[in-house]
CSV table of C-alpha atoms and ligand atoms in Angstrom, one decimal:
chain,number,residue,atom,x,y,z
A,131,MET,CA,-21.8,-6.4,-10.0
A,132,PRO,CA,-21.0,-2.7,-11.3
A,133,ILE,CA,-17.4,-1.6,-11.3
A,134,ASP,CA,-17.2,2.1,-9.9
A,135,PRO,CA,-16.3,4.0,-12.9
A,136,GLU,CA,-14.3,6.5,-11.1
A,137,ASP,CA,-11.8,3.7,-10.0
A,138,ARG,CA,-8.7,4.3,-11.8
A,139,SER,CA,-6.9,1.2,-11.1
A,140,ALA,CA,-9.8,-0.8,-13.4
A,141,ALA,CA,-8.5,-2.8,-16.1
A,142,GLY,CA,-8.2,-1.6,-19.4
A,143,PRO,CA,-7.1,-3.5,-22.7
A,144,GLU,CA,-3.6,-1.5,-22.6
A,145,ASP,CA,-3.1,-3.9,-19.4
A,146,ALA,CA,-3.3,-7.2,-21.0
A,147,GLY,CA,-0.1,-9.3,-20.5
A,148,ALA,CA,0.9,-7.4,-17.4
A,149,PRO,CA,2.5,-9.9,-14.5
A,150,GLU,CA,0.7,-10.9,-11.9
A,151,ARG,CA,0.4,-9.1,-8.9
A,152,ARG,CA,-0.5,-11.0,-5.3
A,153,LEU,CA,-3.7,-11.3,-3.7
A,154,THR,CA,-3.6,-10.2,-0.3
A,155,VAL,CA,-6.2,-11.0,2.4
A,156,LEU,CA,-6.5,-9.1,5.5
A,157,SER,CA,-8.2,-10.5,8.5
A,158,GLY,CA,-8.3,-10.4,12.1
A,159,PRO,CA,-11.1,-9.7,15.0
A,160,SER,CA,-14.0,-7.3,14.7
A,161,GLY,CA,-12.9,-3.8,16.0
A,162,VAL,CA,-8.8,-4.5,15.7
A,163,GLY,CA,-8.8,-1.9,13.0
A,164,LYS,CA,-8.7,-3.6,9.8
A,165,SER,CA,-11.0,-1.0,8.2
A,166,THR,CA,-9.2,2.3,9.8
A,167,VAL,CA,-5.6,0.7,8.2
A,168,VAL,CA,-7.1,-0.1,5.1
A,169,LYS,CA,-8.7,3.5,4.6
A,170,GLU,CA,-5.6,5.1,5.3
A,171,LEU,CA,-3.4,2.7,3.3
A,172,ARG,CA,-6.1,3.4,0.5
A,173,ALA,CA,-5.6,7.3,0.9
A,174,HIS,CA,-1.7,7.1,0.3
A,175,HIS,CA,-1.6,4.2,-2.2
A,176,PRO,CA,-4.7,4.2,-4.4
A,177,GLU,CA,-2.8,1.8,-6.6
A,178,VAL,CA,-3.9,-1.2,-4.4
A,179,TRP,CA,-7.2,-2.2,-5.3
A,180,LEU,CA,-9.6,-2.9,-2.6
A,181,SER,CA,-12.3,-5.2,-3.3
A,182,VAL,CA,-16.0,-4.0,-2.2
A,183,SER,CA,-17.9,-6.8,-0.7
A,184,VAL,CA,-21.3,-7.3,-0.7
A,185,THR,CA,-23.2,-7.4,2.8
A,186,THR,CA,-26.9,-7.9,4.1
A,187,ARG,CA,-26.0,-5.6,7.1
A,188,ALA,CA,-27.5,-2.2,7.2
A,189,PRO,CA,-25.6,0.5,6.3
A,190,ARG,CA,-23.6,2.3,9.6
A,191,PRO,CA,-24.1,6.5,9.9
A,192,GLY,CA,-21.3,7.4,7.0
A,193,GLU,CA,-20.9,4.5,4.9
A,194,THR,CA,-22.3,4.7,1.4
A,195,ASP,CA,-23.4,1.9,-1.1
A,196,GLY,CA,-20.9,1.1,-3.1
A,197,VAL,CA,-18.2,2.7,-1.0
A,198,GLU,CA,-17.5,0.4,2.1
A,199,TYR,CA,-19.8,-2.1,0.7
A,200,PHE,CA,-22.3,-2.8,-1.7
A,201,PHE,CA,-25.6,-3.2,0.7
A,202,VAL,CA,-27.9,-5.7,-0.7
A,203,GLY,CA,-31.1,-7.8,0.8
A,204,ALA,CA,-31.0,-11.5,1.5
A,205,ASP,CA,-32.4,-12.5,-1.7
A,206,GLU,CA,-30.1,-10.3,-4.1
A,207,PHE,CA,-27.5,-11.9,-1.9
A,208,GLU,CA,-28.8,-15.7,-2.4
A,209,ARG,CA,-28.9,-15.0,-5.7
A,210,MET,CA,-25.6,-14.3,-6.1
A,211,VAL,CA,-24.4,-17.6,-4.0
A,212,ALA,CA,-26.7,-19.8,-6.3
A,213,GLU,CA,-25.0,-17.9,-9.4
A,214,GLY,CA,-21.4,-18.6,-8.4
A,215,SER,CA,-20.7,-14.9,-8.8
A,216,LEU,CA,-18.8,-14.7,-5.0
A,217,LEU,CA,-15.5,-15.9,-4.7
A,218,GLU,CA,-15.9,-16.7,-0.8
A,219,TRP,CA,-18.7,-15.7,1.6
A,220,ALA,CA,-19.7,-16.2,5.1
A,221,GLU,CA,-22.1,-15.2,7.9
A,222,PHE,CA,-20.7,-13.2,10.4
A,223,ALA,CA,-22.4,-12.2,13.6
A,224,GLY,CA,-26.0,-12.6,12.2
A,225,ASN,CA,-25.2,-11.1,8.5
A,226,ARG,CA,-24.0,-11.9,5.6
A,227,TYR,CA,-20.8,-10.9,3.5
A,228,GLY,CA,-19.1,-11.9,0.3
A,229,THR,CA,-16.8,-10.6,-2.2
A,230,PRO,CA,-17.5,-10.6,-5.9
A,231,ARG,CA,-15.6,-12.8,-8.1
A,232,ALA,CA,-15.4,-11.0,-11.5
A,233,PRO,CA,-13.6,-7.5,-10.4
A,234,VAL,CA,-11.0,-9.6,-8.4
A,235,GLU,CA,-10.0,-11.8,-11.4
A,236,GLU,CA,-10.2,-9.0,-13.6
A,237,ARG,CA,-7.6,-6.6,-11.6
A,238,LEU,CA,-5.3,-9.4,-10.8
A,239,ARG,CA,-5.4,-10.4,-14.7
A,240,ALA,CA,-4.5,-6.8,-15.2
A,241,GLY,CA,-1.5,-7.0,-12.7
A,242,VAL,CA,-2.8,-4.8,-10.1
A,243,PRO,CA,-2.2,-5.6,-6.5
A,244,VAL,CA,-6.0,-6.7,-4.9
A,245,LEU,CA,-6.7,-6.5,-1.1
A,246,LEU,CA,-9.4,-8.3,0.1
A,247,GLU,CA,-10.6,-7.5,4.0
A,248,ILE,CA,-12.6,-10.6,4.9
A,249,ASP,CA,-13.3,-12.7,8.3
A,250,LEU,CA,-11.7,-15.7,9.2
A,251,GLN,CA,-14.0,-18.3,7.4
A,252,GLY,CA,-13.5,-16.2,4.1
A,253,ALA,CA,-10.1,-16.4,4.3
A,254,ARG,CA,-10.1,-20.0,4.6
A,255,GLN,CA,-12.1,-20.3,1.5
A,256,VAL,CA,-9.9,-18.2,-0.5
A,257,ARG,CA,-6.7,-19.9,0.8
A,258,GLU,CA,-8.6,-23.1,-0.8
A,259,SER,CA,-9.5,-21.6,-4.2
A,260,MET,CA,-6.5,-19.5,-4.4
A,261,PRO,CA,-3.5,-21.1,-2.7
A,262,ASP,CA,-0.7,-18.6,-3.8
A,263,SER,CA,-2.8,-15.6,-2.1
A,264,PHE,CA,-1.2,-14.2,0.9
A,265,HIS,CA,-2.8,-14.0,4.2
A,266,VAL,CA,-2.1,-11.6,6.7
A,267,PHE,CA,-3.5,-11.5,10.2
A,268,LEU,CA,-3.9,-8.0,12.0
A,269,ALA,CA,-3.9,-8.5,16.0
A,270,PRO,CA,-4.6,-6.2,18.9
A,271,PRO,CA,-2.0,-5.2,21.2
A,272,SER,CA,-4.5,-6.8,24.1
A,273,TRP,CA,-7.6,-8.5,24.2
A,274,GLU,CA,-8.4,-5.2,26.8
A,275,GLU,CA,-7.8,-3.0,23.8
A,276,LEU,CA,-9.7,-4.8,21.3
A,277,VAL,CA,-12.9,-4.7,23.8
A,278,ARG,CA,-12.3,-0.7,24.6
A,279,ARG,CA,-12.0,-0.5,20.7
A,280,LEU,CA,-14.9,-2.6,19.3
A,281,THR,CA,-17.1,-0.8,22.1
A,282,GLY,CA,-15.4,2.6,21.8
A,283,ARG,CA,-16.4,2.5,18.1
A,284,GLY,CA,-20.1,2.8,19.3
A,285,THR,CA,-21.7,1.6,16.0
A,286,GLU,CA,-23.1,-1.6,17.6
A,287,ALA,CA,-25.8,-2.5,20.0
A,288,PRO,CA,-24.3,-4.4,23.2
A,289,GLU,CA,-25.4,-7.7,22.2
A,290,VAL,CA,-23.8,-7.2,18.9
A,291,VAL,CA,-20.4,-6.6,20.8
A,292,GLN,CA,-21.1,-9.5,22.6
A,293,ARG,CA,-21.3,-11.7,19.3
A,294,ARG,CA,-18.3,-9.9,17.7
A,295,LEU,CA,-16.3,-10.8,20.9
A,296,ASP,CA,-17.4,-14.5,20.8
A,297,ALA,CA,-16.5,-14.5,17.3
A,298,ALA,CA,-12.9,-12.5,18.0
A,299,ARG,CA,-11.8,-15.4,20.7
A,300,VAL,CA,-12.2,-18.2,17.7
A,301,GLU,CA,-10.3,-15.5,15.2
A,302,LEU,CA,-7.6,-14.9,17.6
A,303,ALA,CA,-7.0,-18.8,18.1
A,304,ALA,CA,-6.3,-19.0,14.5
A,305,GLU,CA,-3.6,-16.6,13.7
A,306,LYS,CA,-1.0,-19.3,13.3
A,307,GLU,CA,-3.0,-20.3,9.9
A,308,PHE,CA,-1.9,-17.2,8.7
A,309,ASP,CA,1.4,-16.3,6.6
A,310,ALA,CA,2.0,-13.1,8.8
A,311,THR,CA,0.7,-11.0,11.7
A,312,LEU,CA,0.8,-7.4,12.1
A,313,VAL,CA,0.1,-6.0,15.3
A,314,ASN,CA,-2.1,-2.8,15.2
A,315,THR,CA,-0.7,-0.5,18.0
A,316,SER,CA,0.0,2.3,15.4
A,317,VAL,CA,-2.2,2.6,12.5
A,318,GLU,CA,0.8,4.1,10.5
A,319,ASN,CA,2.9,1.5,11.2
A,320,VAL,CA,0.9,-1.1,10.4
A,321,ARG,CA,-0.1,0.6,7.2
A,322,ASP,CA,3.6,0.7,5.9
A,323,GLU,CA,3.9,-2.7,6.8
A,324,LEU,CA,0.9,-4.0,5.1
A,325,LEU,CA,1.9,-2.2,1.9
A,326,ALA,CA,5.4,-3.9,2.1
A,327,LEU,CA,3.6,-7.2,2.0
A,328,VAL,CA,0.9,-6.2,-0.6
A,329,LEU,CA,3.2,-4.8,-3.2
A,330,ALA,CA,5.8,-7.9,-2.9
A,331,PRO,CA,6.2,-9.8,-6.1
A,332,LYS,CA,4.0,-13.1,-6.0
A,333,VAL,CA,5.8,-16.0,-5.7
B,138,LIG,P1,-12.6,-3.2,12.2
B,138,LIG,O1,-12.4,-2.7,11.1
B,138,LIG,O2,-11.3,-4.3,12.5
B,138,LIG,O3,-13.6,-3.9,12.9
B,138,LIG,P2,-12.2,-0.1,12.6
B,138,LIG,O4,-11.1,0.0,11.6
B,138,LIG,O5,-13.7,-0.1,12.4
B,138,LIG,O6,-12.0,-1.8,12.9
B,138,LIG,O7,-11.8,0.1,14.0
B,138,LIG,C1,-12.2,0.1,15.3
B,138,LIG,C2,-12.0,1.2,16.2
B,138,LIG,O8,-10.6,1.3,16.5
B,138,LIG,C3,-12.0,2.5,15.5
B,138,LIG,O9,-12.9,3.2,16.7
B,138,LIG,C4,-11.0,3.0,15.1
B,138,LIG,O10,-10.7,4.2,15.3
B,138,LIG,C5,-10.0,2.5,16.6
B,138,LIG,N1,-8.6,2.1,15.9
B,138,LIG,C6,-8.4,1.4,14.7
B,138,LIG,N2,-6.8,1.5,14.7
B,138,LIG,C7,-6.4,1.8,16.1
B,138,LIG,C8,-5.0,1.9,16.6
B,138,LIG,N3,-4.0,1.9,16.3
B,138,LIG,N4,-5.2,2.7,17.9
B,138,LIG,C9,-6.2,3.3,18.3
B,138,LIG,N5,-7.4,3.1,18.1
B,138,LIG,C10,-7.7,2.3,16.5
B,139,LIG,P1,-18.4,-5.1,9.7
B,139,LIG,O1,-19.9,-5.4,9.7
B,139,LIG,O2,-17.7,-4.9,10.8
B,139,LIG,O3,-17.8,-4.4,8.8
B,139,LIG,O4,-17.6,-6.5,9.0
B,139,LIG,C1,-18.0,-7.6,10.0
B,139,LIG,C2,-16.6,-8.8,9.5
B,139,LIG,O5,-17.0,-9.1,8.0
B,139,LIG,C3,-15.3,-8.4,9.5
B,139,LIG,O6,-14.2,-9.2,10.1
B,139,LIG,C4,-14.9,-8.2,7.9
B,139,LIG,O7,-13.7,-8.5,7.8
B,139,LIG,C5,-15.8,-9.3,7.1
B,139,LIG,N1,-16.2,-9.2,5.9
B,139,LIG,C6,-16.1,-7.7,5.5
B,139,LIG,N2,-16.3,-8.3,4.1
B,139,LIG,C7,-16.3,-9.6,4.1
B,139,LIG,C8,-16.5,-10.5,2.9
B,139,LIG,O8,-16.8,-10.3,1.6
B,139,LIG,N3,-16.3,-11.8,3.2
B,139,LIG,C9,-16.1,-12.4,4.4
B,139,LIG,N4,-15.8,-13.6,4.3
B,139,LIG,N5,-16.3,-11.1,5.6
B,139,LIG,C10,-16.2,-10.0,5.1
């Protein structure tokens, strides 16, 4: 998987021997505000490295290949699964999503704090393969507010919104599996709370 040449947090030889930082997994129902919070965090703290996932989903208006996602076809995704080049992957609401393994491992080796924004199925796989990862659940202030945000975003057809809300019920029931819960009432507050968790020393 290509690494963004503009990415200042890329591992370099001078980083060899740096102490390992935490791998933080952020998860939560679709529409709760994960992307908004992560974008806000990265805007203020580019030193936190955010993994860019591969997906078979079509780009939304305004999304750029290599920025929000690497957009790939089903065959390319299959190839990556077969080669073992994904740290985890899952099917979510009709599309496939996965985390390229090598860039994550390189950043952790270089002592860079790493953030993954992935669904519950993926979070469970990372829990298995990297037991010292730290898992954060982003919760909505209420079910009604989650529905409002997901429909208000206006990026999905009504039947896709319904699939995502069905998945959201399952995801909300899994909150207790996580190491911490943050309630997304204020983006700024959650950004600061998440940053503190991401930068905490690896135990
Ligand atoms: P996710 O990445 O979890 O699917 P998004 O970040 O796309 O969710 O957010 C879904 C919608 O909710 C967007 O329209 C976003 O602007 C809005 N949103 C996110 N956080 C908040 C918040 N704290 N208060 C109000 N609206 C929010
Ligand atoms: P969206 O289509 O709204 O961008 O993402 C849908 C869901 O897929 C969200 O819950 C998001 O966190 C999750 N997701 C994004 N990338 C990955 C990934 O690499 N792996 C997994 N398992 N889920 C992902």
